[in-house]
């Protein structure tokens, strides 16, 4: 079974550690990925916006350095940007950027992270920046002019826009301007009302884009407490799969970025236990989709879209999705 996890903060933990490692001291390690039989792991580069003293782009580059020196250099890891996902004994690493505060609209920096192998970009963390509104802002807004330029760059470069952490209005516009769009780690706002979770309209965008949302294992986003069970997590999966279909759900653990996790899911090793539990509640085909096949399909679609986005059919579909998303933007534009 192909197993994929759409989000972790391992490189941030390495950046913060006195002695960076990929073998100990973290949740995501070479052994935990191997024992959990994880075939694809997305590694997020995070600019520590909560640290006023930090040079944000320097922090991103240092995490890239750890990614190459500690993770990619490991025999367990395969790093082959912009190529199809295959099921092997190794873990395919995908590099992502979570929050663009360290880049803003500096095109040299954007070209550099593309050349370094970044395939997915989230425009914000929880707060707003010069590009977009973050999900924790009470008064949100659509993308700024700079934000639209960045999304256009990402589209032209065949990169994926990650809607996690975006305020609702920025989310809809980012989706409307993107060829490839997904949400790496979030759950259902209907099941638990938290700004980091997705509304029904946001979930419909995932279906419109033929993409997916990765279920995060953070109890605070599952039920609002510090503890959660497999059953609690499955309530989100049940709802989303029932609302938009089983083709649009995956995993987005947020390991190494969360202080608590679902009981039994404290590391990638626990994913096999989750799959065993899911097999008692879902058809085998759906379990395979949730575990990783939906990610494999989504990545394949991204590769195909990069090659064919200029065809008449693709442009027509993009225009339809854009109109649907624009109708959902309710706050006035701020730049």
Short mmCIF file of C-alpha atoms in Angstrom, two decimals:
data_model
loop_
_atom_site.label_atom_id
_atom_site.label_comp_id
_atom_site.label_asym_id
_atom_site.label_seq_id
_atom_site.Cartn_x
_atom_site.Cartn_y
_atom_site.Cartn_z
CA UNK A 1 0.00 0.00 0.00
CA UNK A 2 1.33 3.44 -0.97
CA UNK A 3 1.49 5.68 2.13
CA UNK A 4 1.92 9.46 1.91
CA UNK A 5 2.12 12.25 4.49
CA UNK A 6 1.57 15.77 3.21
CA UNK A 7 3.21 17.80 5.97
CA UNK A 8 5.91 17.73 8.64
CA UNK A 9 8.24 20.27 10.28
CA UNK A 10 11.35 18.11 10.57
CA UNK A 11 13.66 20.69 8.97
CA UNK A 12 12.47 23.33 11.45
CA UNK A 13 13.29 20.98 14.34
CA UNK A 14 16.74 20.46 12.82
CA UNK A 15 17.17 24.23 12.45
CA UNK A 16 16.31 24.77 16.12
CA UNK A 17 18.42 21.88 17.47
CA UNK A 18 21.89 22.37 18.93
CA UNK A 19 22.97 19.18 17.18
CA UNK A 20 20.78 18.63 14.09
CA UNK A 21 20.02 15.00 13.29
CA UNK A 22 17.81 12.76 11.16
CA UNK A 23 18.28 9.72 13.39
CA UNK A 24 17.18 10.91 16.84
CA UNK A 25 15.58 13.72 18.80
CA UNK A 26 12.66 14.19 16.39
CA UNK A 27 9.40 12.53 15.42
CA UNK A 28 10.33 12.25 11.74
CA UNK A 29 13.50 10.18 11.46
CA UNK A 30 14.96 7.74 8.99
CA UNK A 31 13.85 4.81 11.13
CA UNK A 32 10.32 6.09 11.87
CA UNK A 33 9.64 6.63 8.16
CA UNK A 34 11.02 3.19 7.29
CA UNK A 35 9.10 1.39 10.05
CA UNK A 36 5.93 3.29 9.16
CA UNK A 37 6.41 2.26 5.51
CA UNK A 38 5.96 5.87 4.40
CA UNK A 39 6.47 6.15 0.63
CA UNK A 40 6.13 9.94 0.37
CA UNK A 41 6.87 12.60 2.97
CA UNK A 42 6.48 16.32 2.39
CA UNK A 43 9.06 18.38 4.31
CA UNK A 44 8.07 22.00 5.00
CA UNK A 45 10.53 24.87 5.24
CA UNK A 46 9.16 27.33 7.78
CA UNK A 47 10.17 30.95 8.27
CA UNK A 48 9.93 31.52 12.07
CA UNK A 49 7.75 34.64 11.93
CA UNK A 50 7.18 34.44 15.71
CA UNK A 51 10.86 35.36 16.28
CA UNK A 52 11.31 39.11 15.74
CA UNK A 53 15.10 38.67 15.69
CA UNK A 54 15.12 36.09 12.92
CA UNK A 55 16.40 36.67 9.41
CA UNK A 56 13.52 34.79 7.81
CA UNK A 57 15.09 33.94 4.47
CA UNK A 58 18.35 32.91 6.14
CA UNK A 59 16.29 30.56 8.33
CA UNK A 60 14.70 29.04 5.22
CA UNK A 61 18.08 28.52 3.55
CA UNK A 62 19.53 26.91 6.67
CA UNK A 63 16.62 24.47 6.68
CA UNK A 64 17.33 23.71 3.02
CA UNK A 65 20.92 22.98 4.02
CA UNK A 66 19.73 20.55 6.72
CA UNK A 67 17.34 18.97 4.22
CA UNK A 68 20.14 18.19 1.78
CA UNK A 69 22.88 17.35 4.29
CA UNK A 70 20.85 15.27 6.76
CA UNK A 71 17.77 14.03 4.91
CA UNK A 72 18.48 13.72 1.19
CA UNK A 73 21.92 12.26 1.91
CA UNK A 74 20.29 9.35 3.78
CA UNK A 75 20.02 6.10 1.82
CA UNK A 76 16.38 5.73 2.91
CA UNK A 77 15.39 8.96 1.11
CA UNK A 78 14.75 9.55 -2.58
CA UNK A 79 14.61 13.15 -3.82
CA UNK A 80 13.54 13.59 -7.44
CA UNK A 81 11.53 16.79 -7.89
CA UNK A 82 8.84 16.94 -10.58
CA UNK A 83 8.84 13.21 -11.33
CA UNK A 84 6.01 10.67 -10.81
CA UNK A 85 5.56 8.99 -7.43
CA UNK A 86 6.37 5.28 -7.39
CA UNK A 87 6.07 2.68 -4.65
CA UNK A 88 9.56 1.60 -3.56
CA UNK A 89 11.28 0.66 -0.32
CA UNK A 90 12.52 4.25 -0.01
CA UNK A 91 10.70 7.40 1.11
CA UNK A 92 10.20 10.01 -1.58
CA UNK A 93 10.88 13.47 -0.13
CA UNK A 94 9.00 16.51 -1.42
CA UNK A 95 10.22 19.96 -0.40
CA UNK A 96 7.71 22.69 0.43
CA UNK A 97 7.65 26.25 1.77
CA UNK A 98 5.24 27.06 4.61
CA UNK A 99 4.82 30.83 4.70
CA UNK A 100 6.48 33.22 2.25
CA UNK A 101 7.33 35.99 4.73
CA UNK A 102 11.04 35.59 4.04
CA UNK A 103 10.62 36.01 0.28
CA UNK A 104 7.78 38.51 -0.24
CA UNK A 105 8.11 39.61 -3.89
CA UNK A 106 11.89 39.23 -4.24
CA UNK A 107 12.04 37.28 -7.52
CA UNK A 108 15.67 36.24 -7.04
CA UNK A 109 14.62 34.42 -3.88
CA UNK A 110 11.65 32.78 -5.61
CA UNK A 111 13.80 31.59 -8.51
CA UNK A 112 16.34 30.26 -6.02
CA UNK A 113 13.90 28.15 -4.01
CA UNK A 114 12.51 26.73 -7.25
CA UNK A 115 16.02 25.70 -8.30
CA UNK A 116 16.63 24.22 -4.84
CA UNK A 117 13.73 21.84 -5.43
CA UNK A 118 10.74 23.43 -3.68
CA UNK A 119 7.56 22.08 -5.29
CA UNK A 120 4.80 23.44 -3.02
CA UNK A 121 4.24 26.87 -1.44
CA UNK A 122 1.92 28.16 1.27
CA UNK A 123 1.70 31.95 1.09
CA UNK A 124 1.18 32.62 4.80
CA UNK A 125 1.34 31.10 8.22
CA UNK A 126 -1.41 32.16 10.65
CA UNK A 127 -1.02 35.92 10.28
CA UNK A 128 -1.17 38.16 7.23
CA UNK A 129 1.86 39.24 5.26
CA UNK A 130 2.53 41.31 2.13
CA UNK A 131 1.01 38.59 -0.08
CA UNK A 132 -2.17 37.33 1.58
CA UNK A 133 -4.28 37.13 4.73
CA UNK A 134 -3.62 34.43 7.31
CA UNK A 135 -6.35 32.25 8.78
CA UNK A 136 -6.17 33.73 12.28
CA UNK A 137 -6.99 37.27 11.16
CA UNK A 138 -10.48 38.38 12.22
CA UNK A 139 -10.83 40.69 9.22
CA UNK A 140 -9.45 38.91 6.18
CA UNK A 141 -8.94 39.98 2.60
CA UNK A 142 -8.10 38.63 -0.79
CA UNK A 143 -4.59 38.42 -2.21
CA UNK A 144 -2.61 41.62 -2.55
CA UNK A 145 -1.21 42.65 -5.92
CA UNK A 146 2.12 41.15 -4.85
CA UNK A 147 0.33 37.97 -3.84
CA UNK A 148 -1.26 37.64 -7.26
CA UNK A 149 2.11 38.09 -8.92
CA UNK A 150 3.60 35.35 -6.74
CA UNK A 151 0.76 32.93 -7.51
CA UNK A 152 1.22 33.67 -11.22
CA UNK A 153 4.93 32.87 -10.85
CA UNK A 154 4.11 29.59 -9.09
CA UNK A 155 1.63 28.65 -11.81
CA UNK A 156 4.11 29.43 -14.57
CA UNK A 157 6.78 27.36 -12.81
CA UNK A 158 4.48 24.36 -12.34
CA UNK A 159 4.52 24.68 -8.54
CA UNK A 160 1.66 23.77 -6.21
CA UNK A 161 -0.14 26.37 -4.07
CA UNK A 162 -0.94 25.12 -0.56
CA UNK A 163 -4.12 26.63 0.90
CA UNK A 164 -3.37 25.66 4.51
CA UNK A 165 -3.19 28.68 6.86
CA UNK A 166 -4.88 31.06 4.37
CA UNK A 167 -7.82 33.20 5.40
CA UNK A 168 -10.98 32.18 3.56
CA UNK A 169 -10.97 35.04 1.03
CA UNK A 170 -7.28 34.68 0.20
CA UNK A 171 -7.86 30.93 -0.09
CA UNK A 172 -10.56 31.30 -2.74
CA UNK A 173 -8.59 33.76 -4.86
CA UNK A 174 -5.36 31.76 -4.61
CA UNK A 175 -7.27 28.69 -5.78
CA UNK A 176 -8.85 30.59 -8.65
CA UNK A 177 -5.46 31.72 -9.95
CA UNK A 178 -3.71 28.36 -9.53
CA UNK A 179 -3.40 25.42 -11.86
CA UNK A 180 -2.30 23.16 -8.97
CA UNK A 181 -3.78 23.68 -5.51
CA UNK A 182 -4.15 21.54 -2.39
CA UNK A 183 -4.35 21.83 1.40
CA UNK A 184 -1.51 20.02 3.12
CA UNK A 185 -2.83 19.86 6.69
CA UNK A 186 -6.33 20.79 7.87
CA UNK A 187 -9.61 19.17 8.86
CA UNK A 188 -13.34 19.93 8.61
CA UNK A 189 -14.67 23.15 10.13
CA UNK A 190 -18.13 21.59 10.23
CA UNK A 191 -16.90 18.85 12.58
CA UNK A 192 -14.75 21.21 14.66
CA UNK A 193 -15.09 24.97 14.25
CA UNK A 194 -11.53 26.28 14.06
CA UNK A 195 -10.14 28.82 11.54
CA UNK A 196 -7.43 26.35 10.52
CA UNK A 197 -10.07 23.90 9.34
CA UNK A 198 -11.96 24.09 6.04
CA UNK A 199 -15.52 25.21 5.40
CA UNK A 200 -17.86 23.32 3.08
CA UNK A 201 -17.19 25.85 0.31
CA UNK A 202 -13.44 25.47 0.76
CA UNK A 203 -13.81 21.70 0.54
CA UNK A 204 -15.78 22.10 -2.68
CA UNK A 205 -12.80 23.97 -4.15
CA UNK A 206 -10.65 20.91 -3.39
CA UNK A 207 -13.05 18.80 -5.43
CA UNK A 208 -13.25 21.40 -8.22
CA UNK A 209 -9.46 21.35 -8.47
CA UNK A 210 -9.35 17.52 -8.40
CA UNK A 211 -6.95 17.78 -5.48
CA UNK A 212 -7.01 16.79 -1.81
CA UNK A 213 -6.81 17.90 1.81
CA UNK A 214 -4.42 16.18 4.21
CA UNK A 215 -5.92 15.31 7.60
CA UNK A 216 -3.79 16.75 10.38
CA UNK A 217 -3.29 14.68 13.53
CA UNK A 218 -3.32 17.69 15.90
CA UNK A 219 -6.06 17.17 18.53
CA UNK A 220 -6.73 20.91 18.80
CA UNK A 221 -7.94 20.89 15.19
CA UNK A 222 -9.77 17.57 15.59
CA UNK A 223 -11.87 18.18 18.71
CA UNK A 224 -10.44 21.26 20.46
CA UNK A 225 -8.71 19.34 23.25
CA UNK A 226 -5.21 18.00 23.89
CA UNK A 227 -6.26 14.40 23.21
CA UNK A 228 -7.92 12.65 20.27
CA UNK A 229 -8.59 9.09 19.16
CA UNK A 230 -8.71 7.33 15.81
CA UNK A 231 -12.51 7.59 16.03
CA UNK A 232 -12.27 11.37 16.46
CA UNK A 233 -10.07 11.66 13.37
CA UNK A 234 -12.38 9.43 11.34
CA UNK A 235 -15.29 11.77 12.03
CA UNK A 236 -13.47 14.35 9.89
CA UNK A 237 -12.63 11.79 7.20
CA UNK A 238 -16.23 10.53 7.19
CA UNK A 239 -17.61 14.03 6.77
CA UNK A 240 -15.22 15.18 4.06
CA UNK A 241 -15.47 11.95 2.08
CA UNK A 242 -19.25 12.10 2.41
CA UNK A 243 -19.33 15.75 1.35
CA UNK A 244 -16.97 15.80 -1.64
CA UNK A 245 -15.95 12.17 -2.14
CA UNK A 246 -13.26 9.71 -1.09
CA UNK A 247 -10.91 10.89 -3.86
CA UNK A 248 -10.02 14.09 -2.03
CA UNK A 249 -8.74 13.01 1.40
CA UNK A 250 -5.20 12.17 2.52
CA UNK A 251 -2.89 12.51 5.54
CA UNK A 252 -1.12 15.71 6.62
CA UNK A 253 0.26 14.78 10.03
CA UNK A 254 2.19 17.95 10.98
CA UNK A 255 4.66 15.75 12.88
CA UNK A 256 7.44 17.77 14.55
CA UNK A 257 5.17 20.81 14.40
CA UNK A 258 2.52 19.79 16.93
CA UNK A 259 2.84 19.35 20.72
CA UNK A 260 0.27 16.52 20.83
CA UNK A 261 -1.01 13.96 18.33
CA UNK A 262 -3.80 11.42 18.04
CA UNK A 263 -3.38 8.59 20.55
CA UNK A 264 -1.52 5.81 18.75
CA UNK A 265 -0.27 8.25 16.10
CA UNK A 266 2.69 9.74 17.91
CA UNK A 267 5.03 9.06 14.98
CA UNK A 268 4.93 7.69 11.41
CA UNK A 269 5.09 4.21 12.93
CA UNK A 270 1.50 4.71 14.08
CA UNK A 271 0.16 5.25 10.57
CA UNK A 272 0.04 1.48 10.07
CA UNK A 273 -2.19 1.24 13.16
CA UNK A 274 -4.44 3.94 11.73
CA UNK A 275 -4.68 2.05 8.44
CA UNK A 276 -5.61 -1.15 10.31
CA UNK A 277 -8.34 0.77 12.11
CA UNK A 278 -9.60 2.33 8.88
CA UNK A 279 -9.83 -1.07 7.21
CA UNK A 280 -12.51 -2.00 9.76
CA UNK A 281 -14.63 0.98 8.72
CA UNK A 282 -14.01 1.58 5.00
CA UNK A 283 -13.73 -0.34 1.77
CA UNK A 284 -10.17 -1.39 0.91
CA UNK A 285 -10.17 0.86 -2.16
CA UNK A 286 -11.03 3.91 -0.05
CA UNK A 287 -8.39 3.08 2.55
CA UNK A 288 -5.79 2.95 -0.21
CA UNK A 289 -6.95 6.33 -1.47
CA UNK A 290 -6.75 7.94 1.97
CA UNK A 291 -3.38 6.34 2.75
CA UNK A 292 -1.61 7.68 -0.33
CA UNK A 293 -3.19 6.98 -3.70
CA UNK A 294 -4.99 10.32 -3.69
CA UNK A 295 -1.63 12.03 -3.24
CA UNK A 296 -0.18 10.00 -6.09
CA UNK A 297 -3.06 11.01 -8.35
CA UNK A 298 -2.79 14.66 -7.33
CA UNK A 299 0.96 14.82 -7.99
CA UNK A 300 0.46 13.13 -11.37
CA UNK A 301 -2.21 15.71 -12.23
CA UNK A 302 0.21 18.48 -11.30
CA UNK A 303 2.89 17.09 -13.60
CA UNK A 304 0.36 16.76 -16.42
CA UNK A 305 -1.02 20.27 -15.83
CA UNK A 306 2.47 21.71 -16.12
CA UNK A 307 2.71 20.26 -19.61
CA UNK A 308 -0.84 20.94 -20.85
CA UNK A 309 -2.15 24.02 -19.04
CA UNK A 310 -2.34 26.05 -22.23
CA UNK A 311 -4.84 23.78 -23.99
CA UNK A 312 -8.34 25.10 -24.60
CA UNK A 313 -9.96 22.57 -22.26
CA UNK A 314 -7.64 23.38 -19.38
CA UNK A 315 -8.17 27.12 -19.79
CA UNK A 316 -11.93 26.62 -19.92
CA UNK A 317 -11.91 24.55 -16.71
CA UNK A 318 -9.62 27.07 -14.97
CA UNK A 319 -12.00 29.88 -15.94
CA UNK A 320 -14.97 27.98 -14.48
CA UNK A 321 -13.17 27.33 -11.18
CA UNK A 322 -12.01 30.95 -11.06
CA UNK A 323 -15.59 32.23 -11.40
CA UNK A 324 -16.81 29.87 -8.68
CA UNK A 325 -14.04 30.92 -6.28
CA UNK A 326 -14.45 34.64 -6.96
CA UNK A 327 -18.14 34.45 -6.03
CA UNK A 328 -17.09 33.18 -2.59
CA UNK A 329 -14.83 36.18 -1.82
CA UNK A 330 -16.91 38.47 0.40
CA UNK A 331 -14.49 40.93 1.99
CA UNK A 332 -13.24 44.04 0.15
CA UNK A 333 -9.85 43.87 -1.47
CA UNK A 334 -6.90 45.23 0.50
CA UNK A 335 -3.49 45.72 -1.01
#
